Amino acid sequence: MNSGKLQFGMPTLIETDSPEGAIRLCRELGLAFVELNMNLPQYQAEGLENTAYLKSLQQKYQVEYTIHLDENLNVCDFNQAVAAAYTETVERAVRAAKAIGASVLNMHMNHGVYFTLPDRKVYLFERYFEQYMQSWKNFRAVCEQAAEGSDIIICIENTDGYTEYEKEAIEFLLESRVFGLTWDIGHSHGVGNVDEAFIMAHRDKLHHFHIHDGLGRKNHMTLGTGEIDLKQRLQIAEECGCRCVVETKTADALRESMDWLAMRGYTASQHT
């Protein structure tokens, strides 16, 4: 039974091309927030910086925002111009988030390029680890400055299994108040929960969940249609006071998932 601590939101759906379309659906379902996705053209930095418009929608529909950073984000690219552009994009997104009251930004780690040798793969970020970590040091400093005076947290999401060099980088980032973790339970399930021990070891930094069901390696399924122990995962989210994005890919699957949650006592309340 939901004690009211969980707050549910929705991802940006391809069916809703405009911010208002997404926010209208969010309001219709009684959800608390929309996760604006910077992979889409309308949510590039320029779109997020239209803060007066986004705030007007927020006031009209009484919903909140989180932000999903570009999945191609690579602030450690060896091309310094590319790395600088990605870092600047995140800095602008953080400043826009401050203006619209989006306290969570979600990001992926980028494994980088690898060379395939006869007996193994050599990841260049691991091979040039010192340079890799220097990029993260620069990035952390920029984010800390941009987020100063706010409660913004940039949450690092698990995808297909963290590499050892990524774990070291994440632990460095988590030393900062500005960084936390997102647990995507579907991604986790799809790779045999290889990241679960690492995430649980940093449970105090867990702030955000992406929830969807999964079956084998298939995920982003409607809640209740797969094999994930959703009740157990939701209990952890509640204990940690996390927000939960119900990360299905269609409006119909989102509606069905919210019905599944309601039948188990979880409300789609817009208030924590």
One Martini backbone bead per residue (centre of mass of N, CA, C, O) as a GRO file, in nm:
protein
  272
    1MET     BB    1   0.096   0.036   0.023
    2ASN     BB    2   0.060   0.366  -0.022
    3SER     BB    3   0.179   0.641   0.187
    4GLY     BB    4   0.257   0.903  -0.020
    5LYS     BB    5   0.571   0.921  -0.107
    6LEU     BB    6   0.509   0.872  -0.388
    7GLN     BB    7   0.605   0.992  -0.722
    8PHE     BB    8   0.448   1.018  -1.032
    9GLY     BB    9   0.553   0.986  -1.376
   10MET     BB   10   0.640   1.083  -1.715
   11PRO     BB   11   0.737   1.048  -2.018
   12THR     BB   12   0.832   1.121  -2.323
   13LEU     BB   13   0.624   1.099  -2.596
   14ILE     BB   14   0.587   1.053  -2.937
   15GLU     BB   15   0.273   1.139  -2.932
   16THR     BB   16   0.389   1.413  -2.789
   17ASP     BB   17   0.510   1.694  -2.952
   18SER     BB   18   0.424   1.878  -2.716
   19PRO     BB   19   0.435   2.008  -2.414
   20GLU     BB   20   0.125   2.034  -2.377
   21GLY     BB   21   0.052   1.743  -2.450
   22ALA     BB   22   0.208   1.611  -2.217
   23ILE     BB   23   0.080   1.775  -1.979
   24ARG     BB   24  -0.212   1.698  -2.031
   25LEU     BB   25  -0.173   1.394  -1.980
   26CYS     BB   26  -0.063   1.417  -1.699
   27ARG     BB   27  -0.320   1.547  -1.583
   28GLU     BB   28  -0.526   1.329  -1.663
   29LEU     BB   29  -0.359   1.106  -1.478
   30GLY     BB   30  -0.244   1.259  -1.212
   31LEU     BB   31   0.036   1.338  -1.245
   32ALA     BB   32   0.332   1.513  -1.137
   33PHE     BB   33   0.526   1.456  -1.400
   34VAL     BB   34   0.761   1.548  -1.658
   35GLU     BB   35   1.008   1.403  -1.871
   36LEU     BB   36   1.219   1.584  -2.039
   37ASN     BB   37   1.357   1.507  -2.366
   38MET     BB   38   1.679   1.576  -2.519
   39ASN     BB   39   1.645   1.398  -2.787
   40LEU     BB   40   1.450   1.608  -2.870
   41PRO     BB   41   1.405   1.897  -3.044
   42GLN     BB   42   1.205   2.052  -2.834
   43TYR     BB   43   1.442   1.976  -2.587
   44GLN     BB   44   1.645   2.158  -2.619
   45ALA     BB   45   1.801   2.411  -2.477
   46GLU     BB   46   1.620   2.623  -2.615
   47GLY     BB   47   1.354   2.505  -2.507
   48LEU     BB   48   1.421   2.517  -2.200
   49GLU     BB   49   1.475   2.839  -2.217
   50ASN     BB   50   1.153   2.863  -2.235
   51THR     BB   51   1.047   2.934  -1.931
   52ALA     BB   52   0.783   3.089  -1.951
   53TYR     BB   53   0.624   2.868  -2.095
   54LEU     BB   54   0.671   2.631  -1.895
   55LYS     BB   55   0.551   2.783  -1.649
   56SER     BB   56   0.267   2.827  -1.765
   57LEU     BB   57   0.199   2.523  -1.782
   58GLN     BB   58   0.243   2.459  -1.488
   59GLN     BB   59   0.016   2.648  -1.383
   60LYS     BB   60  -0.222   2.538  -1.552
   61TYR     BB   61  -0.167   2.205  -1.469
   62GLN     BB   62  -0.008   2.128  -1.213
   63VAL     BB   63   0.302   2.057  -1.288
   64GLU     BB   64   0.608   1.896  -1.326
   65TYR     BB   65   0.971   1.861  -1.365
   66THR     BB   66   1.195   1.675  -1.556
   67ILE     BB   67   1.524   1.568  -1.692
   68HIS     BB   68   1.649   1.422  -1.995
   69LEU     BB   69   1.933   1.362  -2.109
   70ASP     BB   70   2.127   1.301  -2.353
   71GLU     BB   71   2.232   0.980  -2.452
   72ASN     BB   72   2.504   1.096  -2.608
   73LEU     BB   73   2.650   1.185  -2.380
   74ASN     BB   74   3.011   1.317  -2.391
   75VAL     BB   75   3.235   1.460  -2.164
   76CYS     BB   76   3.498   1.252  -2.258
   77ASP     BB   77   3.579   1.333  -2.514
   78PHE     BB   78   3.875   1.371  -2.694
   79ASN     BB   79   3.718   1.592  -2.818
   80GLN     BB   80   3.704   1.899  -2.685
   81ALA     BB   81   3.468   2.026  -2.840
   82VAL     BB   82   3.262   1.809  -2.776
   83ALA     BB   83   3.282   1.809  -2.468
   84ALA     BB   84   3.210   2.112  -2.437
   85ALA     BB   85   2.927   2.097  -2.562
   86TYR     BB   86   2.806   1.899  -2.358
   87THR     BB   87   2.866   2.062  -2.104
   88GLU     BB   88   2.706   2.314  -2.187
   89THR     BB   89   2.433   2.174  -2.213
   90VAL     BB   90   2.411   2.098  -1.914
   91GLU     BB   91   2.439   2.380  -1.798
   92ARG     BB   92   2.181   2.488  -1.934
   93ALA     BB   93   1.987   2.280  -1.813
   94VAL     BB   94   2.032   2.356  -1.518
   95ARG     BB   95   1.942   2.652  -1.542
   96ALA     BB   96   1.659   2.583  -1.643
   97ALA     BB   97   1.576   2.407  -1.402
   98LYS     BB   98   1.580   2.635  -1.197
   99ALA     BB   99   1.352   2.807  -1.337
  100ILE     BB  100   1.131   2.542  -1.338
  101GLY     BB  101   1.179   2.335  -1.090
  102ALA     BB  102   1.391   2.107  -1.171
  103SER     BB  103   1.547   1.870  -0.953
  104VAL     BB  104   1.585   1.657  -1.199
  105LEU     BB  105   1.852   1.494  -1.370
  106ASN     BB  106   1.904   1.262  -1.633
  107MET     BB  107   2.177   1.019  -1.686
  108HIS     BB  108   2.418   0.878  -1.894
  109MET     BB  109   2.658   0.666  -1.965
  110ASN     BB  110   2.962   0.646  -2.163
  111HIS     BB  111   3.164   0.396  -2.282
  112GLY     BB  112   3.274   0.427  -2.551
  113VAL     BB  113   3.541   0.327  -2.720
  114TYR     BB  114   3.652   0.019  -2.881
  115PHE     BB  115   3.893  -0.237  -2.914
  116THR     BB  116   3.930  -0.530  -3.109
  117LEU     BB  117   4.078  -0.806  -3.004
  118PRO     BB  118   4.140  -1.137  -3.014
  119ASP     BB  119   4.085  -1.151  -2.667
  120ARG     BB  120   3.962  -0.843  -2.654
  121LYS     BB  121   3.845  -0.548  -2.508
  122VAL     BB  122   3.938  -0.197  -2.550
  123TYR     BB  123   3.880   0.067  -2.354
  124LEU     BB  124   3.968   0.396  -2.377
  125PHE     BB  125   3.888   0.497  -2.093
  126GLU     BB  126   4.069   0.286  -1.953
  127ARG     BB  127   4.340   0.340  -2.095
  128TYR     BB  128   4.265   0.671  -2.039
  129PHE     BB  129   4.185   0.735  -1.732
  130GLU     BB  130   4.301   1.010  -1.648
  131GLN     BB  131   4.154   1.171  -1.868
  132TYR     BB  132   3.872   1.081  -1.795
  133MET     BB  133   3.872   1.200  -1.500
  134GLN     BB  134   3.925   1.494  -1.575
  135SER     BB  135   3.654   1.534  -1.712
  136TRP     BB  136   3.484   1.483  -1.456
  137LYS     BB  137   3.600   1.714  -1.289
  138ASN     BB  138   3.506   1.938  -1.475
  139PHE     BB  139   3.206   1.868  -1.478
  140ARG     BB  140   3.145   1.888  -1.177
  141ALA     BB  141   3.220   2.186  -1.147
  142VAL     BB  142   3.010   2.300  -1.341
  143CYS     BB  143   2.757   2.181  -1.199
  144GLU     BB  144   2.797   2.311  -0.923
  145GLN     BB  145   2.778   2.601  -1.023
  146ALA     BB  146   2.498   2.584  -1.167
  147ALA     BB  147   2.346   2.460  -0.890
  148GLU     BB  148   2.374   2.686  -0.717
  149GLY     BB  149   2.113   2.736  -0.484
  150SER     BB  150   2.004   2.441  -0.515
  151ASP     BB  151   1.836   2.099  -0.539
  152ILE     BB  152   1.988   1.978  -0.762
  153ILE     BB  153   1.994   1.651  -0.934
  154ILE     BB  154   2.220   1.430  -1.093
  155CYS     BB  155   2.111   1.129  -1.235
  156ILE     BB  156   2.244   0.807  -1.265
  157GLU     BB  157   2.186   0.569  -1.510
  158ASN     BB  158   2.118   0.256  -1.574
  159THR     BB  159   2.168   0.006  -1.833
  160ASP     BB  160   2.413  -0.241  -1.941
  161GLY     BB  161   2.633  -0.202  -1.742
  162TYR     BB  162   2.887  -0.130  -1.549
  163THR     BB  163   3.191  -0.035  -1.551
  164GLU     BB  164   3.469   0.005  -1.367
  165TYR     BB  165   3.532   0.298  -1.462
  166GLU     BB  166   3.248   0.404  -1.405
  167LYS     BB  167   3.237   0.352  -1.103
  168GLU     BB  168   3.463   0.548  -1.032
  169ALA     BB  169   3.323   0.798  -1.146
  170ILE     BB  170   3.064   0.784  -0.980
  171GLU     BB  171   3.194   0.802  -0.700
  172PHE     BB  172   3.304   1.081  -0.751
  173LEU     BB  173   3.031   1.224  -0.804
  174LEU     BB  174   2.891   1.131  -0.523
  175GLU     BB  175   3.059   1.336  -0.348
  176SER     BB  176   2.842   1.515  -0.459
  177ARG     BB  177   2.541   1.674  -0.410
  178VAL     BB  178   2.462   1.689  -0.729
  179PHE     BB  179   2.474   1.370  -0.713
  180GLY     BB  180   2.307   1.067  -0.832
  181LEU     BB  181   2.055   0.808  -0.862
  182THR     BB  182   1.922   0.585  -1.107
  183TRP     BB  183   1.669   0.328  -1.121
  184ASP     BB  184   1.642   0.096  -1.377
  185ILE     BB  185   1.457  -0.192  -1.361
  186GLY     BB  186   1.457  -0.292  -1.656
  187HIS     BB  187   1.753  -0.279  -1.725
  188SER     BB  188   1.844  -0.452  -1.492
  189HIS     BB  189   1.692  -0.711  -1.571
  190GLY     BB  190   1.815  -0.741  -1.870
  191VAL     BB  191   2.122  -0.787  -1.704
  192GLY     BB  192   2.087  -0.946  -1.425
  193ASN     BB  193   2.141  -0.725  -1.200
  194VAL     BB  194   2.453  -0.615  -1.201
  195ASP     BB  195   2.391  -0.318  -1.048
  196GLU     BB  196   2.258  -0.360  -0.767
  197ALA     BB  197   2.494  -0.361  -0.565
  198PHE     BB  198   2.594  -0.077  -0.630
  199ILE     BB  199   2.334   0.075  -0.570
  200MET     BB  200   2.299  -0.031  -0.272
  201ALA     BB  201   2.577   0.091  -0.175
  202HIS     BB  202   2.418   0.385  -0.275
  203ARG     BB  203   2.131   0.439  -0.149
  204ASP     BB  204   2.164   0.742  -0.040
  205LYS     BB  205   2.173   0.830  -0.376
  206LEU     BB  206   1.873   0.758  -0.421
  207HIS     BB  207   1.615   0.952  -0.628
  208HIS     BB  208   1.545   0.768  -0.890
  209PHE     BB  209   1.294   0.619  -1.111
  210HIS     BB  210   1.253   0.358  -1.355
  211ILE     BB  211   0.939   0.212  -1.445
  212HIS     BB  212   0.915  -0.125  -1.567
  213ASP     BB  213   0.868  -0.399  -1.735
  214GLY     BB  214   0.994  -0.751  -1.775
  215LEU     BB  215   1.130  -1.000  -2.026
  216GLY     BB  216   1.413  -1.062  -1.991
  217ARG     BB  217   1.543  -0.834  -2.227
  218LYS     BB  218   1.270  -0.713  -2.208
  219ASN     BB  219   1.133  -0.378  -2.200
  220HIS     BB  220   0.898  -0.132  -2.145
  221MET     BB  221   0.663  -0.255  -1.997
  222THR     BB  222   0.380  -0.310  -1.872
  223LEU     BB  223   0.255  -0.324  -1.583
  224GLY     BB  224   0.218  -0.678  -1.513
  225THR     BB  225   0.361  -0.828  -1.794
  226GLY     BB  226   0.593  -0.952  -1.630
  227GLU     BB  227   0.881  -1.050  -1.390
  228ILE     BB  228   0.895  -0.825  -1.201
  229ASP     BB  229   0.936  -0.714  -0.867
  230LEU     BB  230   0.759  -0.441  -0.812
  231LYS     BB  231   0.703  -0.424  -0.510
  232GLN     BB  232   1.000  -0.425  -0.418
  233ARG     BB  233   1.089  -0.173  -0.579
  234LEU     BB  234   0.879   0.027  -0.461
  235GLN     BB  235   0.973   0.003  -0.171
  236ILE     BB  236   1.248   0.131  -0.216
  237ALA     BB  237   1.149   0.397  -0.331
  238GLU     BB  238   0.994   0.475  -0.074
  239GLU     BB  239   1.227   0.460   0.133
  240CYS     BB  240   1.398   0.683  -0.053
  241GLY     BB  241   1.209   0.907  -0.180
  242CYS     BB  242   1.125   0.856  -0.479
  243ARG     BB  243   1.092   0.910  -0.797
  244CYS     BB  244   0.857   0.792  -1.067
  245VAL     BB  245   0.895   0.671  -1.384
  246VAL     BB  246   0.660   0.562  -1.618
  247GLU     BB  247   0.842   0.382  -1.875
  248THR     BB  248   0.662   0.394  -2.120
  249LYS     BB  249   0.583   0.431  -2.488
  250THR     BB  250   0.270   0.464  -2.433
  251ALA     BB  251  -0.035   0.578  -2.341
  252ASP     BB  252  -0.175   0.306  -2.296
  253ALA     BB  253   0.047   0.183  -2.113
  254LEU     BB  254   0.025   0.402  -1.901
  255ARG     BB  255  -0.268   0.360  -1.820
  256GLU     BB  256  -0.237   0.060  -1.741
  257SER     BB  257  -0.023   0.111  -1.523
  258MET     BB  258  -0.200   0.295  -1.343
  259ASP     BB  259  -0.411   0.078  -1.289
  260TRP     BB  260  -0.220  -0.120  -1.150
  261LEU     BB  261  -0.145   0.068  -0.918
  262ALA     BB  262  -0.432   0.127  -0.810
  263MET     BB  263  -0.498  -0.179  -0.739
  264ARG     BB  264  -0.236  -0.148  -0.517
  265GLY     BB  265  -0.265   0.156  -0.377
  266TYR     BB  266  -0.153   0.347  -0.591
  267THR     BB  267  -0.122   0.677  -0.640
  268ALA     BB  268  -0.150   0.969  -0.874
  269SER     BB  269  -0.054   1.186  -0.709
  270GLN     BB  270   0.055   1.538  -0.710
  271HIS     BB  271   0.147   1.465  -0.412
  272THR     BB  272   0.367   1.392  -0.140
   0.00000   0.00000   0.00000
